[in-house]
Amino acid sequence: MESLFKRWVILSDSTMRKKYEAYIKSTDAKIAAFLEFDVDRGLGLAAEVGKGGELEGVPFAVKDIIAVRGFRLTCGSKILENFVSPYTATAVEKLIAKGGVMVGKTNLDEFGMGSSTDNSALGKTNNPWDTERVCGGSSGGSAAAVAAGMVPFALGSDTGGSVRQPAAFCGVYGLKPTYGAVSRYGLVAYASSLEVIGVCARSVGIARTVFDIMKGQDEKDQSSLNSGTDAPEPEAGVIGVLGGNLGLDPAVDRAYRATIDFYRSKGFEIREINLSMADYYVPVYYTIATAEASANLARYTGIRYGYRPGYAENPEELTRKARSEGFGNEVKLRILLGTYVLRSGFQDQYYQRAQRLRQAIRADFDRAFTRADVILMPVFPTQAFLRGQGGLDQFQQKLADRFTTAANLAGLPALSFPAAVSDGLPAGMQFLAPAFGEARLFDIVRLYEEHFPCPQPPSCKPEWS
Amino acid sequence: MDVSELKITAELANLNLMEEEFVSLGREVEKILDYFSKMMEADEGSLPAGTERCGANRIRPDEQIRDINPDVLLENAPELEDRFIVIPNVL
Amino acid sequence: MYQSFIGLEIHIQLLTETKVFCGCINRFGDEPNTNVCPVCMGYPGVLPALNGEAIHLSYIVARALNCTLSPQAVFERKNYFYPDMPKNYQISQFSSPLGRNGWIDLEYQGKKKRIRIHEIHLEEDAGKMIHAGDMSLLDYNRAGTPLLEIVTEPDMEAGEEAELLLQNFRRTIRYLGVCDGNMEEGSMRCDANVSINLEGKGLGRKVEIKNLNSSRFVRMALNYEIERQTENLDKGVKVIQETRLWNENRDVTEAMRTKESAHDYRYFPEPDLPPFIPGAEFLARVDKGLVELPEARRARFIADYGLNETAADFLINEKATADFYEEVLKSGAAPDTAASWLQFDVRKILNRGNQELAGSPLTAQRLAQLLSLLAENRIHGKIAKQVLEAVFAEDKDPARIIKEKGWEQMNSPAELAALVDKVLAANTKAADAVRAGDEKPLGFLMGQIMKETGGRAEPRLVQKLLKEKTG
């Protein structure tokens, strides 16, 4: 276990720390993964509790939608631009208790809404493989920070793919745990029934260690659960794969086939499975996610904290101005959609129907897992896309969530991993497992990692050790 | 969705929309709702009823927790009067 | 002829130590914004955590009101914006409230009547907004207080009946110990709705009345509203379905000024809280909290102790009094004597000192002792009253007071006979008059003897002796 973090034990040694901070400074000037970076404050939090823990002296970063006391909690939004959190998320608290040093908060799409991190009101984060391209989202800053060698791991949140997709775009591992496996206390809510705190990591082993530290039922999150059993997972033997035309970019398609071939060569049985509800993932996801978001984001009114407009005559004007001036376009769009699908007269047709479809999607996966131990699928139909014209517009980005949203709708764990580098960009794949089957995911992806280790973007060479 | 529906929706969401936002957001909302109608294709009879919820009966003991000083929370309020949070209300 | 239909929506704050979804103290009257935390202030990233005691107390009420329990109680979000509501949604229950279809039995105008309960659900209270000039002041101490809402069917007909129901209900929740029922401080609140229609035509257009800060106002507002609606219908004016406010200065209801905004609460299941499924074990614990309710106790007091209705009403009104009474009876006191002492002598002293029975120097044991001294003839009635006063004043047992003050009754015929002789000798004029057949001076002689003994002489014996010695 020690060797896993060995080269990352930086912050216990002042010489190494200087080199490290110099590296961050020069690297983040190009990448802009961090919204806030402060080693001293991070060390301060760890010093109170973390002596002798397995993460002692190891830096890590946290998506700026997860609360850390004394650090800002902007959610990438103007409405919380100057908000400082008075408390720390349970998951982060557990990492700090093991000595981990929370060095900074990473950029994201505003309130987690997006697939590029360009929806942040507080700056753009570049892909370490190609700074003209997006780093993915919404946990783009976390994935980019890990890919650029600035931290061994960074927390993100995955509501519909927000850890796995940027991890795929940046060429790192991205774990979306089982719904409820990690406490959501301190994760600013976008879509409460879908999301979970996840991790972007440099290696499968690191992701596994971090998950093992973070997991477990929390009294502050009554939707959190303990995994049923501590018995070792039986090894996966059958891998379910998707058939038919998946509408993938050629590089992603090639990577998918190559990954399948790899596992077949390792003696796994490859079985094509039929996910009959696949066409409904994206509309069901966006219906439920926006509905929940419309309520979750109602608390931002400029009354108790956050952005307050210059002038207002009454509470209502104050609230409306704060929200209209404080939220970006994509957030407003999703609030409007979510409000609409919950309205009486429309709720049956949209929200209620989506809930029933979600049930059917869960049942579909229950069936699929009687035929396969794990399911392998792409993360996103494209590699990291370009900004502007050459890229994807917001609507196309939503449609492209068709492989990631399934795990959120069904509450299943999923682990994305770099499967190839092609045309100078990584391509990511993901495995899905039954609820609380994280160990199965780590085991099977570990095999691939031995064959194809985490790639390093050519422009980033961490050299403090 | 026509403009009046969008207006009611914005009203419920406490959002003031500029004229151009009504147009641009309206178009985007329209497009997505249109896409959502895909959900109607699913065979109604085949769908299970209601919402499935995981877990049940989580409760906490009725004991005081005071790990954060309330004064720290008040410091975040844009305007205070003694210990009250103040908002404008010109009648 | 019109018929009126009255329904009530009653909110009660539950007597828990902490709030319903966070660990802040649940207490009235503290400095503004002191009992607050990120959860009840609606901070980013926090989650609600259901208080077990709040749910326990809720089910006690549901059971006491004879509700059918939902297989699972589901929390939902009720969405609307208001500055005193931190999340701008209220966690409440909607499609699957914890209880439905209950009832409260009333005796109204000499007839038994059953008022049906539509539903009962647990939710969170909002904070408070105070208007001050051109600004409003917000205090979130109350935000997140557990609030139980009880909705009746429109089964009542008059303000008096609604008032009676409220008093009845208040007594019940105080018995159950779930709420102190203080309408002035707002721990119990009530909105009323009323519609009238021609007899046999069913419900009319419903008018809701708010700002009812006492059960008396509930009665007055409803009766005012019935009258107002009747006049309207008589004149052929349609009643508008609206919300009106009771103006307690002018004794009228007034239309509430509302903004013409769309109302749509967009309820949906609260994803942060799993449902609550009341299991057998849980319900067994709930049933342990179900005490005998006031109505049942009243009936039992009348049947078992032979009390009249007034005495029974007085004794059962507060559970503490009824418990006290039965405690006194345990030591063998006569039910009617004990009742009368509590109803008159004890109450008089308590009222004078603005005291509650509970916590006063008079314990059930002390009253029992006093009554037994009286029954054993060791003191007589007048002294007993003095002893009671002394118990309150000195916080001592009656026996000790009697001993210390030497108030024990003089029962010895020999001793008293000597005394009577002495008084007769000292008052020859009066004694002679009595001997001559004039009974009037008897009282005077009696008084003299009492004066000699400090009131301790057993009066009947003295009377007997006097008669003998002057006969």
PDB file of C-alpha atoms in Angstrom, chain C residues 26-261:
ATOM      1  CA  ASN C  26     -35.699  23.202  19.349  1.00  0.00           C
ATOM      2  CA  ARG C  27     -36.563  26.058  21.673  1.00  0.00           C
ATOM      3  CA  PHE C  28     -38.757  29.139  21.634  1.00  0.00           C
ATOM      4  CA  GLY C  29     -37.617  32.567  22.707  1.00  0.00           C
ATOM      5  CA  ASP C  30     -33.849  32.510  22.228  1.00  0.00           C
ATOM      6  CA  GLU C  31     -31.748  35.302  20.692  1.00  0.00           C
ATOM      7  CA  PRO C  32     -32.283  35.449  16.920  1.00  0.00           C
ATOM      8  CA  ASN C  33     -30.259  33.050  14.785  1.00  0.00           C
ATOM      9  CA  THR C  34     -28.588  31.248  17.660  1.00  0.00           C
ATOM     10  CA  ASN C  35     -30.134  27.806  17.200  1.00  0.00           C
ATOM     11  CA  VAL C  36     -29.027  27.457  13.606  1.00  0.00           C
ATOM     12  CA  CYS C  37     -26.601  25.340  11.591  1.00  0.00           C
ATOM     13  CA  PRO C  38     -25.841  24.825   7.901  1.00  0.00           C
ATOM     14  CA  VAL C  39     -28.708  22.329   7.596  1.00  0.00           C
ATOM     15  CA  CYS C  40     -31.523  24.513   8.909  1.00  0.00           C
ATOM     16  CA  MET C  41     -30.036  27.588   7.200  1.00  0.00           C
ATOM     17  CA  GLY C  42     -30.231  25.827   3.826  1.00  0.00           C
ATOM     18  CA  TYR C  43     -26.505  25.898   3.128  1.00  0.00           C
ATOM     19  CA  PRO C  44     -25.064  24.350  -0.017  1.00  0.00           C
ATOM     20  CA  GLY C  45     -24.236  20.666   0.290  1.00  0.00           C
ATOM     21  CA  VAL C  46     -26.030  19.774   3.508  1.00  0.00           C
ATOM     22  CA  LEU C  47     -28.576  16.996   3.951  1.00  0.00           C
ATOM     23  CA  PRO C  48     -31.515  16.465   6.274  1.00  0.00           C
ATOM     24  CA  ALA C  49     -31.292  13.697   8.887  1.00  0.00           C
ATOM     25  CA  LEU C  50     -34.617  12.641  10.349  1.00  0.00           C
ATOM     26  CA  ASN C  51     -34.980  12.926  14.131  1.00  0.00           C
ATOM     27  CA  GLY C  52     -36.224   9.617  15.568  1.00  0.00           C
ATOM     28  CA  GLU C  53     -38.105  11.281  18.402  1.00  0.00           C
ATOM     29  CA  ALA C  54     -40.026  13.513  15.993  1.00  0.00           C
ATOM     30  CA  ILE C  55     -41.217  10.514  14.040  1.00  0.00           C
ATOM     31  CA  HIS C  56     -42.015   8.668  17.272  1.00  0.00           C
ATOM     32  CA  LEU C  57     -44.162  11.521  18.601  1.00  0.00           C
ATOM     33  CA  SER C  58     -45.880  11.848  15.219  1.00  0.00           C
ATOM     34  CA  TYR C  59     -47.008   8.252  15.303  1.00  0.00           C
ATOM     35  CA  ILE C  60     -48.226   8.639  18.881  1.00  0.00           C
ATOM     36  CA  VAL C  61     -50.578  11.362  17.653  1.00  0.00           C
ATOM     37  CA  ALA C  62     -51.595   9.349  14.594  1.00  0.00           C
ATOM     38  CA  ARG C  63     -52.507   6.411  16.822  1.00  0.00           C
ATOM     39  CA  ALA C  64     -54.287   8.577  19.375  1.00  0.00           C
ATOM     40  CA  LEU C  65     -56.393  10.087  16.582  1.00  0.00           C
ATOM     41  CA  ASN C  66     -57.323   6.637  15.321  1.00  0.00           C
ATOM     42  CA  CYS C  67     -55.573   7.040  11.991  1.00  0.00           C
ATOM     43  CA  THR C  68     -54.890   4.312   9.486  1.00  0.00           C
ATOM     44  CA  LEU C  69     -51.120   4.266   9.091  1.00  0.00           C
ATOM     45  CA  SER C  70     -49.581   4.343   5.634  1.00  0.00           C
ATOM     46  CA  PRO C  71     -47.453   1.269   4.925  1.00  0.00           C
ATOM     47  CA  GLN C  72     -44.672   3.752   4.337  1.00  0.00           C
ATOM     48  CA  ALA C  73     -44.528   7.429   5.113  1.00  0.00           C
ATOM     49  CA  VAL C  74     -42.762   9.279   2.300  1.00  0.00           C
ATOM     50  CA  PHE C  75     -41.228  12.730   2.605  1.00  0.00           C
ATOM     51  CA  GLU C  76     -41.746  15.039  -0.329  1.00  0.00           C
ATOM     52  CA  ARG C  77     -40.573  18.474  -1.326  1.00  0.00           C
ATOM     53  CA  LYS C  78     -43.161  21.221  -1.458  1.00  0.00           C
ATOM     54  CA  ASN C  79     -41.721  23.918  -3.672  1.00  0.00           C
ATOM     55  CA  TYR C  80     -42.324  27.630  -3.216  1.00  0.00           C
ATOM     56  CA  PHE C  81     -40.192  30.668  -2.549  1.00  0.00           C
ATOM     57  CA  TYR C  82     -40.401  32.540   0.715  1.00  0.00           C
ATOM     58  CA  PRO C  83     -37.577  34.349   2.557  1.00  0.00           C
ATOM     59  CA  ASP C  84     -38.189  32.557   5.846  1.00  0.00           C
ATOM     60  CA  MET C  85     -37.916  29.156   4.167  1.00  0.00           C
ATOM     61  CA  PRO C  86     -34.196  28.424   3.825  1.00  0.00           C
ATOM     62  CA  LYS C  87     -34.273  25.863   1.011  1.00  0.00           C
ATOM     63  CA  ASN C  88     -37.280  27.373  -0.734  1.00  0.00           C
ATOM     64  CA  TYR C  89     -38.871  23.998  -0.501  1.00  0.00           C
ATOM     65  CA  GLN C  90     -40.438  22.543   2.584  1.00  0.00           C
ATOM     66  CA  ILE C  91     -39.846  18.928   3.435  1.00  0.00           C
ATOM     67  CA  SER C  92     -43.332  17.611   4.024  1.00  0.00           C
ATOM     68  CA  GLN C  93     -45.469  14.597   3.214  1.00  0.00           C
ATOM     69  CA  PHE C  94     -48.030  14.542   0.472  1.00  0.00           C
ATOM     70  CA  SER C  95     -49.005  11.421  -1.432  1.00  0.00           C
ATOM     71  CA  SER C  96     -48.160   9.064   1.399  1.00  0.00           C
ATOM     72  CA  PRO C  97     -48.617  10.897   4.725  1.00  0.00           C
ATOM     73  CA  LEU C  98     -48.018   8.918   7.881  1.00  0.00           C
ATOM     74  CA  GLY C  99     -51.672   8.668   8.853  1.00  0.00           C
ATOM     75  CA  ARG C 100     -55.110   8.986   7.271  1.00  0.00           C
ATOM     76  CA  ASN C 101     -58.782   8.510   8.053  1.00  0.00           C
ATOM     77  CA  GLY C 102     -58.752   9.081  11.784  1.00  0.00           C
ATOM     78  CA  TRP C 103     -61.274  10.750  14.032  1.00  0.00           C
ATOM     79  CA  ILE C 104     -61.874  12.777  17.165  1.00  0.00           C
ATOM     80  CA  ASP C 105     -65.067  12.270  19.153  1.00  0.00           C
ATOM     81  CA  LEU C 106     -66.795  15.324  20.547  1.00  0.00           C
ATOM     82  CA  GLU C 107     -69.771  15.934  22.719  1.00  0.00           C
ATOM     83  CA  TYR C 108     -71.360  18.986  21.185  1.00  0.00           C
ATOM     84  CA  GLN C 109     -74.681  20.391  22.388  1.00  0.00           C
ATOM     85  CA  GLY C 110     -75.348  17.238  24.347  1.00  0.00           C
ATOM     86  CA  LYS C 111     -74.822  14.988  21.355  1.00  0.00           C
ATOM     87  CA  LYS C 112     -71.898  12.730  20.554  1.00  0.00           C
ATOM     88  CA  LYS C 113     -70.297  13.590  17.273  1.00  0.00           C
ATOM     89  CA  ARG C 114     -67.367  12.179  15.366  1.00  0.00           C
ATOM     90  CA  ILE C 115     -65.091  14.614  13.501  1.00  0.00           C
ATOM     91  CA  ARG C 116     -63.106  12.785  10.853  1.00  0.00           C
ATOM     92  CA  ILE C 117     -59.397  13.377  10.371  1.00  0.00           C
ATOM     93  CA  HIS C 118     -58.451  13.515   6.714  1.00  0.00           C
ATOM     94  CA  GLU C 119     -54.737  13.098   7.195  1.00  0.00           C
ATOM     95  CA  ILE C 120     -51.810  13.795   9.441  1.00  0.00           C
ATOM     96  CA  HIS C 121     -48.276  14.467   8.279  1.00  0.00           C
ATOM     97  CA  LEU C 122     -44.873  15.524   9.553  1.00  0.00           C
ATOM     98  CA  GLU C 123     -43.069  18.516   8.092  1.00  0.00           C
ATOM     99  CA  GLU C 124     -40.596  21.246   9.005  1.00  0.00           C
ATOM    100  CA  ASP C 125     -41.499  24.699  10.271  1.00  0.00           C
ATOM    101  CA  ALA C 126     -40.191  27.857   8.584  1.00  0.00           C
ATOM    102  CA  GLY C 127     -38.239  30.668  10.224  1.00  0.00           C
ATOM    103  CA  LYS C 128     -39.723  34.018  11.139  1.00  0.00           C
ATOM    104  CA  MET C 129     -39.817  37.227   9.169  1.00  0.00           C
ATOM    105  CA  ILE C 130     -40.468  40.470  10.999  1.00  0.00           C
ATOM    106  CA  HIS C 131     -41.294  43.635   9.094  1.00  0.00           C
ATOM    107  CA  ALA C 132     -39.476  46.741  10.231  1.00  0.00           C
ATOM    108  CA  GLY C 133     -39.849  49.885   8.185  1.00  0.00           C
ATOM    109  CA  ASP C 134     -38.416  49.423   4.727  1.00  0.00           C
ATOM    110  CA  MET C 135     -36.745  46.157   5.565  1.00  0.00           C
ATOM    111  CA  SER C 136     -37.532  42.725   6.893  1.00  0.00           C
ATOM    112  CA  LEU C 137     -35.632  40.889   9.582  1.00  0.00           C
ATOM    113  CA  LEU C 138     -35.090  37.170   9.394  1.00  0.00           C
ATOM    114  CA  ASP C 139     -34.631  34.774  12.279  1.00  0.00           C
ATOM    115  CA  TYR C 140     -34.148  31.091  11.481  1.00  0.00           C
ATOM    116  CA  ASN C 141     -34.306  29.707  15.026  1.00  0.00           C
ATOM    117  CA  ARG C 142     -37.716  28.231  14.282  1.00  0.00           C
ATOM    118  CA  ALA C 143     -36.712  26.874  10.865  1.00  0.00           C
ATOM    119  CA  GLY C 144     -36.695  23.104  11.033  1.00  0.00           C
ATOM    120  CA  THR C 145     -38.853  22.743  14.128  1.00  0.00           C
ATOM    121  CA  PRO C 146     -40.818  19.506  13.768  1.00  0.00           C
ATOM    122  CA  LEU C 147     -44.347  20.379  12.802  1.00  0.00           C
ATOM    123  CA  LEU C 148     -47.204  17.946  12.691  1.00  0.00           C
ATOM    124  CA  GLU C 149     -50.148  18.943  10.538  1.00  0.00           C
ATOM    125  CA  ILE C 150     -53.581  17.529  11.265  1.00  0.00           C
ATOM    126  CA  VAL C 151     -56.263  18.124   8.677  1.00  0.00           C
ATOM    127  CA  THR C 152     -59.880  17.466   9.563  1.00  0.00           C
ATOM    128  CA  GLU C 153     -62.729  16.804   7.181  1.00  0.00           C
ATOM    129  CA  PRO C 154     -65.283  19.647   6.953  1.00  0.00           C
ATOM    130  CA  ASP C 155     -67.428  17.955   9.573  1.00  0.00           C
ATOM    131  CA  MET C 156     -68.179  20.881  11.883  1.00  0.00           C
ATOM    132  CA  GLU C 157     -70.993  23.359  11.613  1.00  0.00           C
ATOM    133  CA  ALA C 158     -70.367  26.240  13.976  1.00  0.00           C
ATOM    134  CA  GLY C 159     -67.570  28.255  15.476  1.00  0.00           C
ATOM    135  CA  GLU C 160     -68.397  26.858  18.897  1.00  0.00           C
ATOM    136  CA  GLU C 161     -67.938  23.353  17.629  1.00  0.00           C
ATOM    137  CA  ALA C 162     -64.565  24.159  16.117  1.00  0.00           C
ATOM    138  CA  GLU C 163     -63.524  25.821  19.351  1.00  0.00           C
ATOM    139  CA  LEU C 164     -64.552  22.736  21.284  1.00  0.00           C
ATOM    140  CA  LEU C 165     -62.629  20.501  18.918  1.00  0.00           C
ATOM    141  CA  LEU C 166     -59.534  22.620  19.348  1.00  0.00           C
ATOM    142  CA  GLN C 167     -59.805  22.581  23.134  1.00  0.00           C
ATOM    143  CA  ASN C 168     -60.337  18.870  23.029  1.00  0.00           C
ATOM    144  CA  PHE C 169     -57.424  18.341  20.706  1.00  0.00           C
ATOM    145  CA  ARG C 170     -55.187  20.610  22.741  1.00  0.00           C
ATOM    146  CA  ARG C 171     -55.955  18.623  25.863  1.00  0.00           C
ATOM    147  CA  THR C 172     -55.179  15.417  24.020  1.00  0.00           C
ATOM    148  CA  ILE C 173     -51.768  16.510  22.758  1.00  0.00           C
ATOM    149  CA  ARG C 174     -50.871  17.826  26.182  1.00  0.00           C
ATOM    150  CA  TYR C 175     -51.892  14.476  27.654  1.00  0.00           C
ATOM    151  CA  LEU C 176     -49.696  12.751  25.120  1.00  0.00           C
ATOM    152  CA  GLY C 177     -46.855  15.112  25.952  1.00  0.00           C
ATOM    153  CA  VAL C 178     -46.166  15.803  22.285  1.00  0.00           C
ATOM    154  CA  CYS C 179     -46.863  19.553  22.307  1.00  0.00           C
ATOM    155  CA  ASP C 180     -47.579  22.210  24.902  1.00  0.00           C
ATOM    156  CA  GLY C 181     -50.433  23.575  22.781  1.00  0.00           C
ATOM    157  CA  ASN C 182     -49.555  27.210  23.330  1.00  0.00           C
ATOM    158  CA  MET C 183     -51.440  29.154  20.675  1.00  0.00           C
ATOM    159  CA  GLU C 184     -50.084  32.525  21.804  1.00  0.00           C
ATOM    160  CA  GLU C 185     -46.491  31.445  21.314  1.00  0.00           C
ATOM    161  CA  GLY C 186     -47.467  29.572  18.177  1.00  0.00           C
ATOM    162  CA  SER C 187     -46.545  26.075  19.243  1.00  0.00           C
ATOM    163  CA  MET C 188     -50.079  25.227  18.172  1.00  0.00           C
ATOM    164  CA  ARG C 189     -51.572  27.006  15.179  1.00  0.00           C
ATOM    165  CA  CYS C 190     -54.810  26.664  13.380  1.00  0.00           C
ATOM    166  CA  ASP C 191     -56.181  27.646  10.006  1.00  0.00           C
ATOM    167  CA  ALA C 192     -59.867  27.170   9.425  1.00  0.00           C
ATOM    168  CA  ASN C 193     -61.894  26.706   6.291  1.00  0.00           C
ATOM    169  CA  VAL C 194     -65.586  27.169   5.896  1.00  0.00           C
ATOM    170  CA  SER C 195     -68.115  26.953   3.148  1.00  0.00           C
ATOM    171  CA  ILE C 196     -71.851  27.247   3.230  1.00  0.00           C
ATOM    172  CA  ASN C 197     -74.503  26.020   0.897  1.00  0.00           C
ATOM    173  CA  LEU C 198     -78.199  25.330   0.717  1.00  0.00           C
ATOM    174  CA  GLU C 199     -79.047  22.368   2.865  1.00  0.00           C
ATOM    175  CA  GLY C 200     -78.515  19.104   1.021  1.00  0.00           C
ATOM    176  CA  LYS C 201     -76.480  20.688  -1.756  1.00  0.00           C
ATOM    177  CA  GLY C 202     -73.072  19.615  -0.449  1.00  0.00           C
ATOM    178  CA  LEU C 203     -70.010  21.785   0.085  1.00  0.00           C
ATOM    179  CA  GLY C 204     -69.963  25.367  -1.060  1.00  0.00           C
ATOM    180  CA  ARG C 205     -67.025  27.529  -2.129  1.00  0.00           C
ATOM    181  CA  LYS C 206     -64.322  27.188   0.443  1.00  0.00           C
ATOM    182  CA  VAL C 207     -62.898  30.212   2.230  1.00  0.00           C
ATOM    183  CA  GLU C 208     -59.749  29.765   4.271  1.00  0.00           C
ATOM    184  CA  ILE C 209     -59.107  31.852   7.353  1.00  0.00           C
ATOM    185  CA  LYS C 210     -55.653  32.480   8.734  1.00  0.00           C
ATOM    186  CA  ASN C 211     -54.145  34.446  11.606  1.00  0.00           C
ATOM    187  CA  LEU C 212     -56.168  32.708  14.288  1.00  0.00           C
ATOM    188  CA  ASN C 213     -54.096  32.967  17.433  1.00  0.00           C
ATOM    189  CA  SER C 214     -56.510  31.461  19.939  1.00  0.00           C
ATOM    190  CA  SER C 215     -59.390  29.032  19.942  1.00  0.00           C
ATOM    191  CA  ARG C 216     -61.659  31.940  20.779  1.00  0.00           C
ATOM    192  CA  PHE C 217     -60.628  33.711  17.573  1.00  0.00           C
ATOM    193  CA  VAL C 218     -61.280  30.506  15.669  1.00  0.00           C
ATOM    194  CA  ARG C 219     -64.842  30.529  16.955  1.00  0.00           C
ATOM    195  CA  MET C 220     -65.360  34.236  16.340  1.00  0.00           C
ATOM    196  CA  ALA C 221     -63.831  34.218  12.869  1.00  0.00           C
ATOM    197  CA  LEU C 222     -65.852  31.206  11.752  1.00  0.00           C
ATOM    198  CA  ASN C 223     -69.113  32.610  13.035  1.00  0.00           C
ATOM    199  CA  TYR C 224     -68.347  35.948  11.420  1.00  0.00           C
ATOM    200  CA  GLU C 225     -67.537  34.228   8.173  1.00  0.00           C
ATOM    201  CA  ILE C 226     -70.689  32.079   8.221  1.00  0.00           C
ATOM    202  CA  GLU C 227     -72.719  35.209   8.717  1.00  0.00           C
ATOM    203  CA  ARG C 228     -70.876  37.075   5.974  1.00  0.00           C
ATOM    204  CA  GLN C 229     -71.282  34.250   3.483  1.00  0.00           C
ATOM    205  CA  THR C 230     -74.934  33.800   4.405  1.00  0.00           C
ATOM    206  CA  GLU C 231     -75.598  37.486   3.771  1.00  0.00           C
ATOM    207  CA  ASN C 232     -73.809  37.252   0.452  1.00  0.00           C
ATOM    208  CA  LEU C 233     -75.815  34.250  -0.663  1.00  0.00           C
ATOM    209  CA  ASP C 234     -79.028  35.898   0.495  1.00  0.00           C
ATOM    210  CA  LYS C 235     -78.198  38.889  -1.670  1.00  0.00           C
ATOM    211  CA  GLY C 236     -77.339  36.591  -4.565  1.00  0.00           C
ATOM    212  CA  VAL C 237     -73.648  37.462  -4.352  1.00  0.00           C
ATOM    213  CA  LYS C 238     -71.287  34.601  -5.042  1.00  0.00           C
ATOM    214  CA  VAL C 239     -68.797  33.696  -2.353  1.00  0.00           C
ATOM    215  CA  ILE C 240     -65.252  33.975  -3.668  1.00  0.00           C
ATOM    216  CA  GLN C 241     -62.934  31.101  -3.016  1.00  0.00           C
ATOM    217  CA  GLU C 242     -60.113  32.882  -1.221  1.00  0.00           C
ATOM    218  CA  THR C 243     -57.935  33.173   1.847  1.00  0.00           C
ATOM    219  CA  ARG C 244     -58.975  35.706   4.475  1.00  0.00           C
ATOM    220  CA  LEU C 245     -57.226  36.985   7.560  1.00  0.00           C
ATOM    221  CA  TRP C 246     -58.812  37.434  10.959  1.00  0.00           C
ATOM    222  CA  ASN C 247     -58.422  41.001  12.166  1.00  0.00           C
ATOM    223  CA  GLU C 248     -58.455  40.659  15.930  1.00  0.00           C
ATOM    224  CA  ASN C 249     -58.736  44.396  16.495  1.00  0.00           C
ATOM    225  CA  ARG C 250     -61.845  44.798  14.429  1.00  0.00           C
ATOM    226  CA  ASP C 251     -63.309  41.311  14.875  1.00  0.00           C
ATOM    227  CA  VAL C 252     -63.742  40.785  11.159  1.00  0.00           C
ATOM    228  CA  THR C 253     -62.155  38.679   8.439  1.00  0.00           C
ATOM    229  CA  GLU C 254     -60.482  40.518   5.602  1.00  0.00           C
ATOM    230  CA  ALA C 255     -59.453  39.337   2.164  1.00  0.00           C
ATOM    231  CA  MET C 256     -55.724  38.688   2.110  1.00  0.00           C
ATOM    232  CA  ARG C 257     -53.818  40.806  -0.343  1.00  0.00           C
ATOM    233  CA  THR C 258     -52.148  38.363  -2.673  1.00  0.00           C
ATOM    234  CA  LYS C 259     -49.992  38.707  -5.677  1.00  0.00           C
ATOM    235  CA  GLU C 260     -51.488  37.229  -8.801  1.00  0.00           C
ATOM    236  CA  SER C 261     -48.780  34.615  -9.125  1.00  0.00           C
TER     237      SER C 261
END
